[in-house]
């Protein structure tokens, strides 16, 4: 399912002076077409796939796909205007042909039926220039061969940009990275449901992990409890689109250690997420085995004050930097004026990692909008004490925000 909002895309492209977006990253391709990009994108080089999104919503989206994935693309995408190029993988489709033919003739008929000429040879992996020329065909079919085309310059190599320039000599290639980021930051209802399901599964795992905390438990054992609980919950609830999960669990005074054994007084920092259809949740909680020390309570209380102060500013119309300013000021007011953090959270989506633009940073002028899903966090890592974090997943609503988590966020003694 494609999640791209054509009307919002039209407004953003008009503001950026673009006539079209040409998307080459796997994430951009799937976002625009709703289909898997296939194995040709494993090297993250441009040209294996492409999605053309004209600024004019009356012009249809088009796609460049590989021959290996053309059939699955047609089955999973509403995009019907496609151009197909070959990958390195040899294929043949004998279904439309007479199965009684001798095998060599049957295969030859399948190749001929696919339009293969006698000089056909497959590339080593894929021919990026061929893919770029096919993208040019899509542009020309919409009379956009001399258009202002936005491409993801923050993801395009210098060499691939050179090949693209050669393939589209009459186009003015411009940076469309910000347009795509701003498109993706406001989620559709289905994307929000993916993220809601992901955080629910994640919290089931956190609950299981908390119940397993006891002296003698290892970091790895607790992480395994979380992972197993998530997988079991997905199976029991018949959630078939769980596509991954990740965890940053730390135990004890060294917050960066992948080891550690729980002792009385140990902090257990849990920063975890589940991926549903590629969309990742992000939640952080802190536990202590037994009663917290005065030091632990003092530090965590400061984080709580910063969290509450920042949270009060998370509503539509506010710039994200106001949240950073409020949280930083609260840390100073709690007695830690030297506390500095680059960002207090980020967008969530289907990017490469768990953190997606935009960020609650000191420099972010991004204005919060309804439909955004963000992670807001106040973490602290103090060697000799341990890792501490408060992190919730929030949906920005017209009235303010909705906390998508159910678990309590205070320092929990177990």
mmCIF file of N, CA, C and O in Angstrom, residues 129-185:
data_model
loop_
_atom_site.group_PDB
_atom_site.id
_atom_site.type_symbol
_atom_site.label_atom_id
_atom_site.label_comp_id
_atom_site.label_asym_id
_atom_site.label_seq_id
_atom_site.Cartn_x
_atom_site.Cartn_y
_atom_site.Cartn_z
ATOM 1 N N UNK A 129 22.434 3.166 -15.732
ATOM 2 C CA UNK A 129 22.129 4.082 -16.828
ATOM 3 C C UNK A 129 20.854 3.671 -17.546
ATOM 4 O O UNK A 129 20.056 4.530 -17.966
ATOM 5 N N UNK A 130 20.652 2.360 -17.696
ATOM 6 C CA UNK A 130 19.418 1.866 -18.319
ATOM 7 C C UNK A 130 18.212 2.275 -17.465
ATOM 8 O O UNK A 130 17.204 2.772 -17.982
ATOM 9 N N UNK A 131 18.315 2.077 -16.154
ATOM 10 C CA UNK A 131 17.221 2.469 -15.276
ATOM 11 C C UNK A 131 16.940 3.958 -15.334
ATOM 12 O O UNK A 131 15.782 4.393 -15.338
ATOM 13 N N UNK A 132 18.003 4.763 -15.407
ATOM 14 C CA UNK A 132 17.822 6.219 -15.488
ATOM 15 C C UNK A 132 17.157 6.613 -16.812
ATOM 16 O O UNK A 132 16.323 7.523 -16.845
ATOM 17 N N UNK A 133 17.537 5.938 -17.907
ATOM 18 C CA UNK A 133 16.907 6.257 -19.202
ATOM 19 C C UNK A 133 15.422 5.912 -19.181
ATOM 20 O O UNK A 133 14.591 6.640 -19.755
ATOM 21 N N UNK A 134 15.078 4.814 -18.529
ATOM 22 C CA UNK A 134 13.666 4.452 -18.420
ATOM 23 C C UNK A 134 12.906 5.473 -17.572
ATOM 24 O O UNK A 134 11.739 5.785 -17.856
ATOM 25 N N UNK A 135 13.557 6.009 -16.541
ATOM 26 C CA UNK A 135 12.938 7.093 -15.775
ATOM 27 C C UNK A 135 12.713 8.307 -16.674
ATOM 28 O O UNK A 135 11.692 9.003 -16.575
ATOM 29 N N UNK A 136 13.664 8.541 -17.589
ATOM 30 C CA UNK A 136 13.503 9.614 -18.569
ATOM 31 C C UNK A 136 12.314 9.370 -19.472
ATOM 32 O O UNK A 136 11.604 10.322 -19.851
ATOM 33 N N UNK A 137 12.075 8.107 -19.837
ATOM 34 C CA UNK A 137 10.896 7.778 -20.653
ATOM 35 C C UNK A 137 9.606 8.127 -19.907
ATOM 36 O O UNK A 137 8.642 8.634 -20.508
ATOM 37 N N UNK A 138 9.582 7.822 -18.612
ATOM 38 C CA UNK A 138 8.399 8.162 -17.817
ATOM 39 C C UNK A 138 8.177 9.664 -17.800
ATOM 40 O O UNK A 138 7.036 10.148 -17.926
ATOM 41 N N UNK A 139 9.253 10.428 -17.625
ATOM 42 C CA UNK A 139 9.142 11.890 -17.635
ATOM 43 C C UNK A 139 8.637 12.385 -18.988
ATOM 44 O O UNK A 139 7.735 13.233 -19.060
ATOM 45 N N UNK A 140 9.215 11.868 -20.067
ATOM 46 C CA UNK A 140 8.830 12.319 -21.406
ATOM 47 C C UNK A 140 7.371 12.016 -21.701
ATOM 48 O O UNK A 140 6.681 12.816 -22.368
ATOM 49 N N UNK A 141 6.879 10.880 -21.230
ATOM 50 C CA UNK A 141 5.483 10.508 -21.483
ATOM 51 C C UNK A 141 4.510 11.468 -20.804
ATOM 52 O O UNK A 141 3.323 11.502 -21.150
ATOM 53 N N UNK A 142 5.003 12.236 -19.855
ATOM 54 C CA UNK A 142 4.188 13.225 -19.156
ATOM 55 C C UNK A 142 4.596 14.655 -19.519
ATOM 56 O O UNK A 142 4.214 15.591 -18.845
ATOM 57 N N UNK A 143 5.380 14.752 -20.604
ATOM 58 C CA UNK A 143 5.875 16.047 -21.092
ATOM 59 C C UNK A 143 6.690 16.768 -20.011
ATOM 60 O O UNK A 143 6.626 17.995 -19.868
ATOM 61 N N UNK A 144 7.460 16.007 -19.278
ATOM 62 C CA UNK A 144 8.303 16.548 -18.215
ATOM 63 C C UNK A 144 9.785 16.324 -18.514
ATOM 64 O O UNK A 144 10.622 16.342 -17.619
ATOM 65 N N UNK A 145 10.118 16.132 -19.776
ATOM 66 C CA UNK A 145 11.507 15.824 -20.128
ATOM 67 C C UNK A 145 12.455 17.002 -19.884
ATOM 68 O O UNK A 145 13.675 16.813 -19.820
ATOM 69 N N UNK A 146 11.910 18.212 -19.736
ATOM 70 C CA UNK A 146 12.748 19.375 -19.425
ATOM 71 C C UNK A 146 12.299 20.009 -18.108
ATOM 72 O O UNK A 146 12.406 21.219 -17.915
ATOM 73 N N UNK A 147 11.830 19.177 -17.202
ATOM 74 C CA UNK A 147 11.228 19.662 -15.961
ATOM 75 C C UNK A 147 12.268 19.910 -14.876
ATOM 76 O O UNK A 147 13.433 19.525 -14.985
ATOM 77 N N UNK A 148 11.802 20.563 -13.821
ATOM 78 C CA UNK A 148 12.591 20.724 -12.597
ATOM 79 C C UNK A 148 12.276 19.516 -11.714
ATOM 80 O O UNK A 148 11.176 19.406 -11.171
ATOM 81 N N UNK A 149 13.245 18.619 -11.616
ATOM 82 C CA UNK A 149 13.019 17.317 -10.987
ATOM 83 C C UNK A 149 13.775 17.226 -9.668
ATOM 84 O O UNK A 149 14.995 17.435 -9.625
ATOM 85 N N UNK A 150 13.058 16.921 -8.610
ATOM 86 C CA UNK A 150 13.685 16.750 -7.304
ATOM 87 C C UNK A 150 14.146 15.321 -7.113
ATOM 88 O O UNK A 150 13.386 14.367 -7.344
ATOM 89 N N UNK A 151 15.402 15.151 -6.718
ATOM 90 C CA UNK A 151 15.950 13.833 -6.414
ATOM 91 C C UNK A 151 16.520 13.859 -4.996
ATOM 92 O O UNK A 151 16.776 14.927 -4.437
ATOM 93 N N UNK A 152 16.719 12.683 -4.427
ATOM 94 C CA UNK A 152 17.203 12.578 -3.051
ATOM 95 C C UNK A 152 18.725 12.739 -3.026
ATOM 96 O O UNK A 152 19.458 11.767 -2.920
ATOM 97 N N UNK A 153 19.168 13.979 -3.085
ATOM 98 C CA UNK A 153 20.606 14.219 -3.145
ATOM 99 C C UNK A 153 21.325 13.747 -1.899
ATOM 100 O O UNK A 153 22.517 13.424 -1.948
ATOM 101 N N UNK A 154 20.635 13.691 -0.756
ATOM 102 C CA UNK A 154 21.308 13.223 0.455
ATOM 103 C C UNK A 154 21.514 11.713 0.450
ATOM 104 O O UNK A 154 22.143 11.169 1.363
ATOM 105 N N UNK A 155 21.020 11.025 -0.590
ATOM 106 C CA UNK A 155 21.196 9.577 -0.691
ATOM 107 C C UNK A 155 21.780 9.146 -2.034
ATOM 108 O O UNK A 155 21.878 7.948 -2.300
ATOM 109 N N UNK A 156 22.148 10.095 -2.863
ATOM 110 C CA UNK A 156 22.609 9.796 -4.223
ATOM 111 C C UNK A 156 24.120 9.996 -4.293
ATOM 112 O O UNK A 156 24.634 11.056 -3.929
ATOM 113 N N UNK A 157 24.835 8.963 -4.742
ATOM 114 C CA UNK A 157 26.286 9.083 -4.835
ATOM 115 C C UNK A 157 26.669 10.037 -5.956
ATOM 116 O O UNK A 157 25.882 10.304 -6.875
ATOM 117 N N UNK A 158 27.897 10.532 -5.893
ATOM 118 C CA UNK A 158 28.376 11.449 -6.925
ATOM 119 C C UNK A 158 28.394 10.759 -8.285
ATOM 120 O O UNK A 158 27.993 11.335 -9.302
ATOM 121 N N UNK A 159 28.847 9.513 -8.315
ATOM 122 C CA UNK A 159 28.915 8.794 -9.596
ATOM 123 C C UNK A 159 27.529 8.542 -10.166
ATOM 124 O O UNK A 159 27.309 8.691 -11.378
ATOM 125 N N UNK A 160 26.574 8.171 -9.306
ATOM 126 C CA UNK A 160 25.215 7.945 -9.804
ATOM 127 C C UNK A 160 24.573 9.249 -10.270
ATOM 128 O O UNK A 160 23.815 9.258 -11.255
ATOM 129 N N UNK A 161 24.869 10.337 -9.593
ATOM 130 C CA UNK A 161 24.329 11.630 -10.030
ATOM 131 C C UNK A 161 24.873 11.986 -11.416
ATOM 132 O O UNK A 161 24.144 12.529 -12.251
ATOM 133 N N UNK A 162 26.133 11.652 -11.667
ATOM 134 C CA UNK A 162 26.701 11.904 -12.991
ATOM 135 C C UNK A 162 25.994 11.102 -14.078
ATOM 136 O O UNK A 162 25.682 11.639 -15.146
ATOM 137 N N UNK A 163 25.726 9.837 -13.798
ATOM 138 C CA UNK A 163 25.003 9.001 -14.768
ATOM 139 C C UNK A 163 23.583 9.513 -14.982
ATOM 140 O O UNK A 163 23.071 9.504 -16.111
ATOM 141 N N UNK A 164 22.953 9.952 -13.910
ATOM 142 C CA UNK A 164 21.590 10.478 -14.021
ATOM 143 C C UNK A 164 21.571 11.753 -14.855
ATOM 144 O O UNK A 164 20.663 11.952 -15.687
ATOM 145 N N UNK A 165 22.540 12.601 -14.669
ATOM 146 C CA UNK A 165 22.632 13.838 -15.445
ATOM 147 C C UNK A 165 22.789 13.536 -16.937
ATOM 148 O O UNK A 165 22.177 14.197 -17.792
ATOM 149 N N UNK A 166 23.589 12.530 -17.250
ATOM 150 C CA UNK A 166 23.763 12.132 -18.651
ATOM 151 C C UNK A 166 22.467 11.588 -19.236
ATOM 152 O O UNK A 166 22.154 11.826 -20.410
ATOM 153 N N UNK A 167 21.711 10.833 -18.431
ATOM 154 C CA UNK A 167 20.474 10.222 -18.930
ATOM 155 C C UNK A 167 19.341 11.237 -19.069
ATOM 156 O O UNK A 167 18.426 11.039 -19.887
ATOM 157 N N UNK A 168 19.381 12.323 -18.278
ATOM 158 C CA UNK A 168 18.322 13.338 -18.303
ATOM 159 C C UNK A 168 18.935 14.703 -18.608
ATOM 160 O O UNK A 168 18.900 15.619 -17.790
ATOM 161 N N UNK A 169 19.500 14.881 -19.813
ATOM 162 C CA UNK A 169 20.273 16.102 -20.101
ATOM 163 C C UNK A 169 19.456 17.377 -20.092
ATOM 164 O O UNK A 169 20.004 18.463 -19.855
ATOM 165 N N UNK A 170 18.163 17.281 -20.347
ATOM 166 C CA UNK A 170 17.343 18.489 -20.445
ATOM 167 C C UNK A 170 16.641 18.839 -19.144
ATOM 168 O O UNK A 170 16.022 19.906 -19.036
ATOM 169 N N UNK A 171 16.716 17.954 -18.154
ATOM 170 C CA UNK A 171 16.066 18.218 -16.870
ATOM 171 C C UNK A 171 16.966 19.073 -15.977
ATOM 172 O O UNK A 171 18.189 18.990 -16.045
ATOM 173 N N UNK A 172 16.348 19.857 -15.139
ATOM 174 C CA UNK A 172 17.076 20.562 -14.098
ATOM 175 C C UNK A 172 16.926 19.755 -12.811
ATOM 176 O O UNK A 172 15.857 19.697 -12.215
ATOM 177 N N UNK A 173 18.004 19.076 -12.424
ATOM 178 C CA UNK A 173 17.961 18.219 -11.244
ATOM 179 C C UNK A 173 18.190 19.061 -10.000
ATOM 180 O O UNK A 173 19.184 19.771 -9.886
ATOM 181 N N UNK A 174 17.278 18.958 -9.050
ATOM 182 C CA UNK A 174 17.319 19.754 -7.827
ATOM 183 C C UNK A 174 17.201 18.819 -6.622
ATOM 184 O O UNK A 174 16.828 17.651 -6.758
ATOM 185 N N UNK A 175 17.515 19.328 -5.433
ATOM 186 C CA UNK A 175 17.442 18.504 -4.239
ATOM 187 C C UNK A 175 15.994 18.405 -3.757
ATOM 188 O O UNK A 175 15.389 19.395 -3.359
ATOM 189 N N UNK A 176 15.457 17.199 -3.804
ATOM 190 C CA UNK A 176 14.100 16.964 -3.327
ATOM 191 C C UNK A 176 14.062 16.261 -1.984
ATOM 192 O O UNK A 176 12.992 15.825 -1.543
ATOM 193 N N UNK A 177 15.223 16.172 -1.313
ATOM 194 C CA UNK A 177 15.302 15.436 -0.047
ATOM 195 C C UNK A 177 14.355 16.005 1.002
ATOM 196 O O UNK A 177 13.647 15.261 1.698
ATOM 197 N N UNK A 178 14.327 17.326 1.119
ATOM 198 C CA UNK A 178 13.498 17.942 2.155
ATOM 199 C C UNK A 178 12.016 17.760 1.861
ATOM 200 O O UNK A 178 11.218 17.560 2.777
ATOM 201 N N UNK A 179 11.651 17.815 0.592
ATOM 202 C CA UNK A 179 10.249 17.595 0.222
ATOM 203 C C UNK A 179 9.821 16.199 0.636
ATOM 204 O O UNK A 179 8.746 16.006 1.227
ATOM 205 N N UNK A 180 10.662 15.187 0.343
ATOM 206 C CA UNK A 180 10.302 13.826 0.712
ATOM 207 C C UNK A 180 10.242 13.669 2.225
ATOM 208 O O UNK A 180 9.324 13.028 2.756
ATOM 209 N N UNK A 181 11.195 14.256 2.944
ATOM 210 C CA UNK A 181 11.174 14.170 4.408
ATOM 211 C C UNK A 181 9.892 14.766 4.968
ATOM 212 O O UNK A 181 9.278 14.202 5.883
ATOM 213 N N UNK A 182 9.489 15.918 4.437
ATOM 214 C CA UNK A 182 8.287 16.576 4.947
ATOM 215 C C UNK A 182 7.020 15.819 4.543
ATOM 216 O O UNK A 182 6.010 15.866 5.260
ATOM 217 N N UNK A 183 7.066 15.143 3.430
ATOM 218 C CA UNK A 183 5.950 14.275 3.068
ATOM 219 C C UNK A 183 5.806 13.133 4.068
ATOM 220 O O UNK A 183 4.720 12.853 4.568
ATOM 221 N N UNK A 184 6.924 12.491 4.375
ATOM 222 C CA UNK A 184 6.902 11.295 5.214
ATOM 223 C C UNK A 184 6.655 11.607 6.678
ATOM 224 O O UNK A 184 6.228 10.730 7.429
ATOM 225 N N UNK A 185 6.895 12.846 7.120
ATOM 226 C CA UNK A 185 6.790 13.127 8.552
ATOM 227 C C UNK A 185 5.335 13.148 9.024
ATOM 228 O O UNK A 185 5.061 12.909 10.205
#
